[in-house]
Coordinates of N, CA, C and O in Angstrom, one line a residue:
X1 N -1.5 -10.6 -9.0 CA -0.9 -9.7 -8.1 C 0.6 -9.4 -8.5 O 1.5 -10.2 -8.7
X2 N 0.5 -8.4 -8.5 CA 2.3 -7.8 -8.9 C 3.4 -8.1 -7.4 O 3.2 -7.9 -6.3
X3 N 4.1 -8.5 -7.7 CA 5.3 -8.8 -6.2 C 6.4 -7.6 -6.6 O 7.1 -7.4 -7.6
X4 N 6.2 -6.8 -5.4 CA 7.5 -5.6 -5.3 C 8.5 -6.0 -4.3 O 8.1 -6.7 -3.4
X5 N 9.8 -5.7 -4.2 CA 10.6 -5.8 -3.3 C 10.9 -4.5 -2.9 O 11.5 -3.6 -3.6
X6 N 10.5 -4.4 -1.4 CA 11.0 -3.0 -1.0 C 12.5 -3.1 0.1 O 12.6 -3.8 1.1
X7 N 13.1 -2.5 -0.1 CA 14.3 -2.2 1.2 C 14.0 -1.2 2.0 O 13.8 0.0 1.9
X8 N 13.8 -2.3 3.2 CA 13.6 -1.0 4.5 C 15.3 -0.9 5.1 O 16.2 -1.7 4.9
X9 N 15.2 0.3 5.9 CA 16.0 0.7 6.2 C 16.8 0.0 7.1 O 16.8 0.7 8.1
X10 N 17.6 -1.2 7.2 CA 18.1 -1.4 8.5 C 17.6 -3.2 8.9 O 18.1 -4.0 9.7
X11 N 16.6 -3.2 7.9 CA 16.0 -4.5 7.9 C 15.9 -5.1 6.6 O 15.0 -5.9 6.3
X12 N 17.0 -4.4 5.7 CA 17.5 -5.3 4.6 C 15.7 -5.5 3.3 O 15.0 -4.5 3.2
X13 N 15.4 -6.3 2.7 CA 15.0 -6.4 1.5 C 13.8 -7.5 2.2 O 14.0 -8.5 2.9
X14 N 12.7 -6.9 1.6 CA 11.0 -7.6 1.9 C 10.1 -7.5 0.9 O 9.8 -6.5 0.4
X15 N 9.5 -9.1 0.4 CA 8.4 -8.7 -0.7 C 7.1 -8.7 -0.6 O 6.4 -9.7 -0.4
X16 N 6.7 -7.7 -0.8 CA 5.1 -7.9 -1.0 C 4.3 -7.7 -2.5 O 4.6 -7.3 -3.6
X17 N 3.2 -8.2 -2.0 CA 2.6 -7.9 -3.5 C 1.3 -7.1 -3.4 O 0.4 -7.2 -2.5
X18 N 1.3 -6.2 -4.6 CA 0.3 -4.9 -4.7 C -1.3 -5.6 -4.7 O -1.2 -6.8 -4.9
X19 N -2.3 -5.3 -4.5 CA -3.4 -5.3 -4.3 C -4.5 -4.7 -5.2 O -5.4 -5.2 -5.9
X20 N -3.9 -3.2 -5.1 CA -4.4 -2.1 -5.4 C -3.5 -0.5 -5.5 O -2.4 -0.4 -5.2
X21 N -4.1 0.3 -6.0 CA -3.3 1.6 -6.0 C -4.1 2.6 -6.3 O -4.7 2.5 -7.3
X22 N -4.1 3.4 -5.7 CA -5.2 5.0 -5.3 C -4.1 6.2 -5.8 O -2.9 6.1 -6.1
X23 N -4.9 7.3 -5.8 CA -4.2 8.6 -6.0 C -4.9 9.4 -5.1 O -6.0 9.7 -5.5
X24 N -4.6 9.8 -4.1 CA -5.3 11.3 -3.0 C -4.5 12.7 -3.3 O -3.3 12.8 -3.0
X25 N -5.1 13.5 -3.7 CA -4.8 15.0 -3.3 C -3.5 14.7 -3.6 O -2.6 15.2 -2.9
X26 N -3.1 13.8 -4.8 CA -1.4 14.3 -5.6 C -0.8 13.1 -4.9 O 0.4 13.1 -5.3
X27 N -1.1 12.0 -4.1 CA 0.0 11.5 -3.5 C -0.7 10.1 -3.7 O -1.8 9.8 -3.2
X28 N 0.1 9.3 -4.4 CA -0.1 7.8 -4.5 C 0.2 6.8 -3.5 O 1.3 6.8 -3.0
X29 N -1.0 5.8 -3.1 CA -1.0 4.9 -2.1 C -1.0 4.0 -2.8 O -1.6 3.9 -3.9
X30 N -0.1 2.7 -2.1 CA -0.2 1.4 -2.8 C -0.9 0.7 -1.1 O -0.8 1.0 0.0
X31 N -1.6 -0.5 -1.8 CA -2.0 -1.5 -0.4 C -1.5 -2.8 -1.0 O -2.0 -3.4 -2.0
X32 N -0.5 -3.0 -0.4 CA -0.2 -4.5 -0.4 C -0.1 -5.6 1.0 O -0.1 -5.4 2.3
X33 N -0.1 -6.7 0.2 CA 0.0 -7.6 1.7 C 1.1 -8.0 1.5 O 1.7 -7.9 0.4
X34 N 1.8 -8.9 2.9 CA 2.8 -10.0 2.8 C 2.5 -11.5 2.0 O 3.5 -11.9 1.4
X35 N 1.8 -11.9 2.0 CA 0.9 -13.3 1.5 C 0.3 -12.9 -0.2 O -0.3 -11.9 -0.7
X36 N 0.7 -14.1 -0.7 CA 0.4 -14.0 -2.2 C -0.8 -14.3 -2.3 O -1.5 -13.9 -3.3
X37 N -1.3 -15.1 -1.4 CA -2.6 -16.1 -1.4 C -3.2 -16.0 -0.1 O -2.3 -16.1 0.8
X38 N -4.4 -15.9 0.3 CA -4.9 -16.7 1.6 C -5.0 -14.8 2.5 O -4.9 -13.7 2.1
X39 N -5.1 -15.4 4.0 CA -5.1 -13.9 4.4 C -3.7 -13.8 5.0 O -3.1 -14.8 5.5
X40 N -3.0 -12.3 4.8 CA -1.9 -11.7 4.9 C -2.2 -10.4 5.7 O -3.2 -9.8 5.9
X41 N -0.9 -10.0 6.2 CA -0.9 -8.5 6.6 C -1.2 -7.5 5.7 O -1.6 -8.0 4.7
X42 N -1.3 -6.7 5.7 CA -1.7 -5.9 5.0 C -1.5 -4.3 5.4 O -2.1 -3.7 6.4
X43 N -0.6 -3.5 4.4 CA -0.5 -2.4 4.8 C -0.6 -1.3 3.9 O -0.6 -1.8 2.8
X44 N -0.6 0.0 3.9 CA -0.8 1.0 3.0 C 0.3 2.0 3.5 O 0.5 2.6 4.5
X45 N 1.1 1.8 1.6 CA 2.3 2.8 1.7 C 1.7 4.2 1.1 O 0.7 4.4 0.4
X46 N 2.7 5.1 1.5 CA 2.3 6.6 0.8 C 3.6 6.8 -0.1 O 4.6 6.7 0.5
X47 N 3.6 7.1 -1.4 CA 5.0 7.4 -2.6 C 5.4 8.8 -2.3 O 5.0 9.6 -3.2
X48 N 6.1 9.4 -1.3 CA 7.1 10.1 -1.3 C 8.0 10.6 -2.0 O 8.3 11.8 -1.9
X49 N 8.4 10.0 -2.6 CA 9.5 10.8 -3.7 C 9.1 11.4 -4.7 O 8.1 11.5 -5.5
X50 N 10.4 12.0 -4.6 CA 10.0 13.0 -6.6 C 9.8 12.8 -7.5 O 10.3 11.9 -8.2
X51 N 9.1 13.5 -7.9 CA 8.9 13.1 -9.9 C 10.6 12.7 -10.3 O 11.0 11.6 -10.8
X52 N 11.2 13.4 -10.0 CA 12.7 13.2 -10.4 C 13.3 12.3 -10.0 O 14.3 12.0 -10.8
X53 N 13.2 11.6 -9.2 CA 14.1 10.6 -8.2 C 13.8 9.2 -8.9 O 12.6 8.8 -9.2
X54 N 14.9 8.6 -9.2 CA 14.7 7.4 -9.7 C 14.0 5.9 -9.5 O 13.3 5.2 -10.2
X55 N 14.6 6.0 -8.1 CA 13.5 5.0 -7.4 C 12.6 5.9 -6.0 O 12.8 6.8 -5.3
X56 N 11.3 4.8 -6.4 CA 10.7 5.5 -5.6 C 10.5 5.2 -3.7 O 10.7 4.1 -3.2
X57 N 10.2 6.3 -2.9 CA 10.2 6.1 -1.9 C 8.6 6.0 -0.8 O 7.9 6.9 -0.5
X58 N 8.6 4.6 -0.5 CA 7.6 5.0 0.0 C 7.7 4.7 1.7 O 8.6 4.0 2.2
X59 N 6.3 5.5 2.4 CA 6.4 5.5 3.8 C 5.5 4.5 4.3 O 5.0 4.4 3.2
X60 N 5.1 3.9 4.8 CA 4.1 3.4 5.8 C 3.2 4.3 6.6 O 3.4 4.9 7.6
X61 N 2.1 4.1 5.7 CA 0.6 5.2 6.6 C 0.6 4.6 7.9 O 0.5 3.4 8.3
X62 N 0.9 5.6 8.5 CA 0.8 5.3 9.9 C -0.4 6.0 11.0 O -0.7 5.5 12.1
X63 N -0.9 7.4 10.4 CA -1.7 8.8 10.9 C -3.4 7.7 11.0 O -3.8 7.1 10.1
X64 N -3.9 7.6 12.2 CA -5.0 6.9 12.2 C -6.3 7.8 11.0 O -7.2 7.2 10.4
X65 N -6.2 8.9 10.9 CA -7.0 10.1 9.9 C -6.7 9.6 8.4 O -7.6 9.4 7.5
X66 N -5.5 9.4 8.2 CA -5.0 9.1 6.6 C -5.2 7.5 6.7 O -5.5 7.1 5.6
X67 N -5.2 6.5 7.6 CA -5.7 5.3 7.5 C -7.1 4.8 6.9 O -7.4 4.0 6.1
X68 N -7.8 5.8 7.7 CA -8.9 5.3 7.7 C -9.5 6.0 6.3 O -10.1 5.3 5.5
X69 N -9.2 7.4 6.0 CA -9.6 7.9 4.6 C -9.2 6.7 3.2 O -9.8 6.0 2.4
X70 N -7.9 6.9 3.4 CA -7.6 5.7 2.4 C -7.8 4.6 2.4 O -7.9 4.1 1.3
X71 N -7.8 4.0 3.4 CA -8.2 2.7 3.6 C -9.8 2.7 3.2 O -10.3 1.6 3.0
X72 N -10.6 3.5 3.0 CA -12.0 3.5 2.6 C -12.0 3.8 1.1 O -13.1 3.8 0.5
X73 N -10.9 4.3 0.3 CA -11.1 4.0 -0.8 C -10.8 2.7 -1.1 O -11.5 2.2 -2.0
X74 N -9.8 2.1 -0.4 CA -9.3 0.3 -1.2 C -10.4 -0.3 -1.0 O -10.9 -0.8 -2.0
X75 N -11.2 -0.4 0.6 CA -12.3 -0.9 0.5 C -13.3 -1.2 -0.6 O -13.7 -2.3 -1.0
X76 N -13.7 -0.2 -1.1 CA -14.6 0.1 -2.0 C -13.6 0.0 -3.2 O -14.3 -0.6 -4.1
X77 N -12.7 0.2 -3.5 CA -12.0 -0.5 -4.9 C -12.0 -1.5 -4.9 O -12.3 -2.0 -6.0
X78 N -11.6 -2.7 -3.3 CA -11.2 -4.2 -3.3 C -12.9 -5.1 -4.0 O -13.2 -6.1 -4.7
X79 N -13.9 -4.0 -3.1 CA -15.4 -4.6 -3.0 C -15.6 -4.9 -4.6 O -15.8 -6.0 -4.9
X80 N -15.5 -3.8 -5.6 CA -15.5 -3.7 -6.6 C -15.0 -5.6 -7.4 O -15.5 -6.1 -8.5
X81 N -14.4 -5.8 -6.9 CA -13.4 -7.0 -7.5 C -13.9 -8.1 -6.3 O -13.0 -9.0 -6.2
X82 N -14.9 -8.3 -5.6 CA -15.0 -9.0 -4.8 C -14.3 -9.8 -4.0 O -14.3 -11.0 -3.8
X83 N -13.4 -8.7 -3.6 CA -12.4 -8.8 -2.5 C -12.6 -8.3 -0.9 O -12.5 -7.1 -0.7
X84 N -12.8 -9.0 0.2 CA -13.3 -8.6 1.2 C -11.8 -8.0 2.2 O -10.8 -8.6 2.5
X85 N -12.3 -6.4 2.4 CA -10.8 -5.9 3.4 C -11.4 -5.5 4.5 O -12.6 -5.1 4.3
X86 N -10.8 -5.6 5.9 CA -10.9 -5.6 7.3 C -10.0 -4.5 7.6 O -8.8 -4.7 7.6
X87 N -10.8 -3.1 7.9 CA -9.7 -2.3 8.4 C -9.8 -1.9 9.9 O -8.9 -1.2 10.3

């Protein structure tokens, strides 16, 4: 698992590590958890920023419609690797 460090706004620097990564309709999701090992949180960001922009920005899927779509591709990507996800 890859470990990213993201800066949230206001709550300083947090690491998680990638899982997985999708493409929908132009717009890249990453699913990472908090926990390197064992069960962790688990959340799915959306990459916002521009092709141009240096670093990238991402949001926290929050829309229960965009959860559940994408969250049913990781499923089925994690299944693939016999990884069991709980959405």
């Amino acid at each position: 698992m890859e470990k990213i460090t993201l800066n949230i706004d206001g709550e300083g620097s947090h690491d998680f590590y990638a899982l997985e990564q999708t493409v929908v309709a132009g717009k890249t999701y990453l699913l990472v958890t908090d926990s390197e090992e064992g069960d962790g949180e688990a959340l799915i960001l959306r990459d916002d920023s521009d092709s141009e922009d240096a670093d990238a920005l991402y949001t926290i899927v929050d829309s229960d419609q965009e959860l559940r779509a994408v969250g049913q591709i990781f499923v089925k990507l994690l299944d693939e690797d016999g990884i069991e996800l709980d959405l």
